[in-house]
Amino acid sequence: MSTPAISVQLYTVKDALDADLEGTAARLAGLGLDTVEAFDFVRRPAELKAAFDAHGLYARTGHAFLLSEEITSPDGTVGKLPSLEETLQAAKTLGVEVVIDPFTTADRWQTRESVAAMAARLNSAAEAAEALGLRVGYHNHDHELRAQIDGRPALEVFADLLDPRVLLEVDLYWATAAGVDATALLGRLGRRVVAVHAKDGPMREGISTADLPRDQVPAGQGDVPLDAALRAASAARFAVIEFDHYEGDLFEGIAASRAWLAQTLQGVSA
């Protein structure tokens, strides 16, 4: 296997980016990173690209909603999401190659009909993306794997219904929290997996996106079997650092994760 590029999901530093885009880009580059995964890029692709270009950063993957038309904020406010065309054009401007839907609600994973409808919509997005030289994908949390359809995790049923052009990004933390063997899951999903989120933390009952944990740790310091999973992700092009929440200094956490990944991936590809 080729060695995946080490990336960081910019959701991790979203507050720092909003406060100081240039300074945050410089800090990430100063940690030895040259690859990032874009977050909230549709509203300002040109501004992000200028900052990334200035500091030698490249956003080959990016998170943007493809399967939803609106989003509900924590305060209950409902907002309309950008159109598929606007999202893909923003990705093109920024240099994103794979646009990955980061989240859909748990209720949409309960029936085969709903899962099939989402797959059809993502397949249609893949066709539109291909016309621009782009790919699309989906990123899991725990609920897509907890939900069962005919005795199988709903995410795997979903994968079976996807066009070959559609890719997947497997979040290893959330897969493990769902009680799934992440290594075996990667084997079943095969070459469709373009990236993994190398996220870590202690595992216990009750971890869920419905109540985000506050004890995530740098990669290699928790209970997620990241080493074995990285070995199983034979087609992955990116190993992405992410914290949903981190109690320490975020940049120190990113640096520790990067150091562990650099050492581990060297062994994986040897």
Coordinates of C-alpha atoms in Angstrom, one line a residue:
M1 CA 0.0 0.0 0.0
S2 CA 1.1 3.6 -0.5
T3 CA 1.5 5.7 2.6
P4 CA -1.6 7.9 3.3
A5 CA -1.0 11.6 3.6
I6 CA -1.5 12.9 7.1
S7 CA -4.3 15.5 7.1
V8 CA -6.3 17.4 9.7
Q9 CA -10.1 18.1 9.6
L10 CA -10.5 21.8 10.0
Y11 CA -13.6 21.4 12.1
T12 CA -11.0 20.7 14.9
V13 CA -9.8 24.3 14.7
K14 CA -13.0 26.0 13.4
D15 CA -13.0 28.7 16.1
A16 CA -9.3 29.5 15.5
L17 CA -9.9 29.7 11.8
D18 CA -12.8 32.1 12.3
A19 CA -10.7 34.3 14.6
D20 CA -7.5 34.3 12.6
L21 CA -7.5 32.4 9.3
E22 CA -4.0 33.4 8.3
G23 CA -2.5 32.7 11.7
T24 CA -4.2 29.3 12.0
A25 CA -3.0 28.2 8.6
A26 CA 0.5 29.3 9.5
R27 CA 0.3 27.3 12.8
L28 CA -0.8 24.2 11.0
A29 CA 1.9 24.5 8.5
G30 CA 4.4 25.0 11.3
L31 CA 3.4 21.6 12.7
G32 CA 4.7 20.0 9.5
L33 CA 1.3 19.6 7.9
D34 CA 0.7 20.3 4.2
T35 CA -2.7 18.6 3.8
V36 CA -5.9 19.6 5.4
E37 CA -9.5 18.6 5.1
A38 CA -11.7 21.6 4.5
F39 CA -14.6 22.5 6.7
D40 CA -17.3 25.1 6.0
F41 CA -15.6 26.0 2.8
V42 CA -18.6 26.8 0.5
R43 CA -19.1 30.3 2.0
R44 CA -15.5 31.4 1.4
P45 CA -13.5 29.1 -1.0
A46 CA -11.4 31.9 -2.5
E47 CA -10.4 33.3 0.9
L48 CA -9.4 29.8 2.2
K49 CA -7.5 29.1 -1.0
A50 CA -5.5 32.3 -0.6
A51 CA -4.6 31.5 3.0
F52 CA -3.7 27.8 2.1
D53 CA -1.6 28.8 -0.8
A54 CA 0.3 31.3 1.3
H55 CA 1.3 28.6 3.7
G56 CA 1.7 25.6 1.5
L57 CA -1.5 23.8 2.5
Y58 CA -3.7 21.7 0.2
A59 CA -7.3 20.7 0.8
R60 CA -7.7 17.5 -1.3
T61 CA -10.8 16.5 0.7
G62 CA -13.5 18.7 2.2
H63 CA -16.7 18.3 4.2
A64 CA -19.9 19.7 2.8
F65 CA -23.5 18.6 2.9
L66 CA -24.8 16.7 -0.1
L67 CA -27.7 14.7 1.3
S68 CA -29.5 17.4 3.2
E69 CA -31.2 20.7 2.1
E70 CA -31.4 22.3 5.5
I71 CA -29.7 22.1 8.9
T72 CA -31.0 22.7 12.4
S73 CA -28.7 24.6 14.8
P74 CA -28.5 23.7 18.5
D75 CA -30.8 26.6 19.3
G76 CA -33.5 25.1 17.0
T77 CA -32.9 27.5 14.1
V78 CA -33.3 25.9 10.7
G79 CA -31.0 27.1 7.9
K80 CA -31.0 26.3 4.2
L81 CA -27.8 24.7 2.9
P82 CA -26.0 25.6 -0.3
S83 CA -27.1 23.9 -3.5
L84 CA -25.1 21.0 -5.0
E85 CA -24.0 23.2 -7.8
E86 CA -22.7 25.9 -5.4
T87 CA -21.0 23.3 -3.3
L88 CA -19.2 21.7 -6.2
Q89 CA -18.1 25.0 -7.7
A90 CA -16.7 26.0 -4.3
A91 CA -14.8 22.7 -4.1
K92 CA -13.4 23.4 -7.6
T93 CA -12.2 26.8 -6.6
L94 CA -10.5 25.6 -3.4
G95 CA -8.9 22.6 -5.2
V96 CA -10.9 19.9 -3.3
E97 CA -10.9 16.6 -5.1
V98 CA -13.4 14.7 -3.0
V99 CA -16.4 16.4 -1.4
I100 CA -17.6 14.3 1.6
D101 CA -20.9 14.6 3.3
P102 CA -20.1 14.8 7.0
F103 CA -23.4 13.9 8.7
T104 CA -27.0 12.8 8.3
T105 CA -29.4 12.3 11.2
A106 CA -29.9 8.9 12.8
D107 CA -33.6 8.6 11.7
R108 CA -32.6 8.4 8.1
W109 CA -30.7 5.1 8.7
Q110 CA -33.6 3.1 10.1
T111 CA -35.1 1.6 6.9
R112 CA -33.9 0.2 3.6
E113 CA -36.1 2.7 1.7
S114 CA -34.5 5.7 3.4
V115 CA -31.0 4.4 3.0
A116 CA -31.7 3.6 -0.7
A117 CA -33.0 7.1 -1.2
M118 CA -29.8 8.6 0.2
A119 CA -27.7 6.3 -1.9
A120 CA -29.6 7.4 -5.0
R121 CA -29.1 11.1 -4.1
L122 CA -25.4 10.6 -3.6
N123 CA -25.1 8.7 -6.9
S124 CA -26.7 11.6 -8.6
A125 CA -24.3 14.0 -7.0
A126 CA -21.4 11.7 -8.2
E127 CA -22.5 12.2 -11.7
A128 CA -22.7 16.0 -11.4
A129 CA -19.3 16.0 -9.7
E130 CA -17.6 13.9 -12.4
A131 CA -18.5 16.6 -14.9
L132 CA -16.2 18.9 -12.9
G133 CA -13.5 16.3 -12.4
L134 CA -14.5 15.8 -8.7
R135 CA -15.6 12.9 -6.6
V136 CA -18.1 12.7 -3.7
G137 CA -18.2 10.5 -0.6
Y138 CA -19.8 10.0 2.8
H139 CA -18.3 10.2 6.4
N140 CA -19.8 8.0 9.1
H141 CA -20.5 8.5 12.8
D142 CA -21.8 5.8 15.1
H143 CA -25.5 5.7 14.2
E144 CA -25.0 4.5 10.6
L145 CA -23.4 1.4 12.1
R146 CA -25.6 0.9 15.1
A147 CA -28.7 0.8 12.9
Q148 CA -29.3 -2.7 11.4
I149 CA -31.1 -3.5 8.2
D150 CA -31.7 -7.2 7.6
G151 CA -29.0 -8.0 10.2
R152 CA -26.3 -5.8 8.6
P153 CA -25.1 -2.3 9.6
A154 CA -27.0 0.3 7.6
L155 CA -23.8 1.8 6.4
E156 CA -22.8 -1.4 4.7
V157 CA -26.2 -1.7 3.0
F158 CA -25.7 1.9 1.9
A159 CA -22.3 1.1 0.5
D160 CA -23.8 -1.8 -1.6
L161 CA -26.2 0.7 -3.2
L162 CA -23.6 3.3 -4.2
D163 CA -22.2 4.0 -7.6
P164 CA -18.6 2.9 -7.9
R165 CA -17.6 6.5 -8.2
V166 CA -18.8 7.3 -4.7
L167 CA -16.2 7.0 -2.0
L168 CA -16.3 6.6 1.8
E169 CA -14.4 8.1 4.7
V170 CA -14.4 5.9 7.8
D171 CA -14.2 7.5 11.2
L172 CA -12.4 4.9 13.2
Y173 CA -13.4 6.4 16.6
W174 CA -17.1 6.3 15.8
A175 CA -17.0 2.9 14.2
T176 CA -15.4 1.5 17.4
A177 CA -17.9 3.4 19.6
A178 CA -20.7 1.7 17.6
G179 CA -19.3 -1.7 18.6
V180 CA -17.9 -2.5 15.2
D181 CA -14.6 -4.1 14.5
A182 CA -13.1 -1.3 12.5
T183 CA -10.4 -3.4 10.9
A184 CA -13.0 -5.9 9.6
L185 CA -15.3 -3.1 8.4
L186 CA -12.5 -1.6 6.3
G187 CA -11.9 -5.0 4.8
R188 CA -15.5 -5.3 3.8
L189 CA -15.7 -1.8 2.4
G190 CA -12.5 -2.3 0.4
R191 CA -11.1 0.2 -2.1
R192 CA -14.1 2.5 -1.7
V193 CA -12.4 3.9 1.5
V194 CA -10.5 7.0 0.4
A195 CA -9.7 8.3 3.9
V196 CA -10.0 7.4 7.6
H197 CA -10.4 9.7 10.6
A198 CA -7.6 8.6 12.9
K199 CA -9.4 9.8 16.1
D200 CA -8.9 8.3 19.5
G201 CA -10.2 8.2 23.0
P202 CA -11.2 5.9 25.8
M203 CA -14.0 3.5 24.8
R204 CA -17.0 2.9 27.1
E205 CA -20.7 2.3 26.9
G206 CA -22.8 5.2 25.8
I207 CA -20.4 7.1 23.5
S208 CA -22.6 8.7 20.9
T209 CA -22.9 11.7 18.6
A210 CA -26.1 12.5 20.6
D211 CA -23.8 13.5 23.5
L212 CA -20.3 14.2 22.3
P213 CA -17.6 12.9 24.6
R214 CA -15.2 15.4 26.1
D215 CA -12.3 13.0 26.7
Q216 CA -10.9 12.4 23.2
V217 CA -7.1 12.1 23.1
P218 CA -4.3 12.3 20.5
A219 CA -4.0 9.4 18.1
G220 CA -2.4 6.4 19.7
Q221 CA -3.3 7.3 23.3
G222 CA -6.8 5.8 23.5
D223 CA -8.6 2.5 23.0
V224 CA -9.3 2.8 19.2
P225 CA -7.3 0.1 17.4
L226 CA -5.8 2.7 15.0
D227 CA -2.6 0.8 14.1
A228 CA -4.5 -2.3 12.9
A229 CA -7.1 -0.2 11.2
L230 CA -4.5 1.8 9.3
R231 CA -3.0 -1.5 8.1
A232 CA -6.4 -2.6 6.9
A233 CA -7.2 0.6 5.0
S234 CA -5.1 -0.4 2.0
A235 CA -6.6 2.1 -0.4
A236 CA -6.8 5.1 1.9
R237 CA -5.1 8.2 0.6
F238 CA -5.6 10.2 3.7
A239 CA -5.3 9.7 7.5
V240 CA -7.1 12.6 9.0
I241 CA -6.6 13.9 12.5
E242 CA -9.8 15.2 14.2
F243 CA -11.1 16.1 17.6
D244 CA -14.8 16.6 18.2
H245 CA -13.7 18.1 21.5
Y246 CA -10.3 18.2 23.2
E247 CA -9.7 19.5 26.7
G248 CA -6.0 20.4 26.2
D249 CA -4.3 22.7 23.7
L250 CA -5.7 21.8 20.3
F251 CA -2.5 22.5 18.4
E252 CA -0.5 20.3 20.9
G253 CA -3.1 17.6 20.4
I254 CA -2.8 17.8 16.6
A255 CA 1.0 17.8 16.9
A256 CA 1.0 14.7 19.1
S257 CA -1.4 12.9 16.7
R258 CA 0.7 13.9 13.7
A259 CA 3.9 12.5 15.3
W260 CA 2.2 9.2 16.2
L261 CA 0.7 8.9 12.7
A262 CA 4.0 9.7 11.0
Q263 CA 5.8 6.9 13.0
T264 CA 3.0 4.4 12.6
L265 CA 2.4 4.9 8.9
Q266 CA 6.1 4.5 8.3
G267 CA 5.7 1.0 9.8
V268 CA 2.5 0.3 8.0
S269 CA 4.0 1.0 4.6
A270 CA 7.3 -0.8 5.3

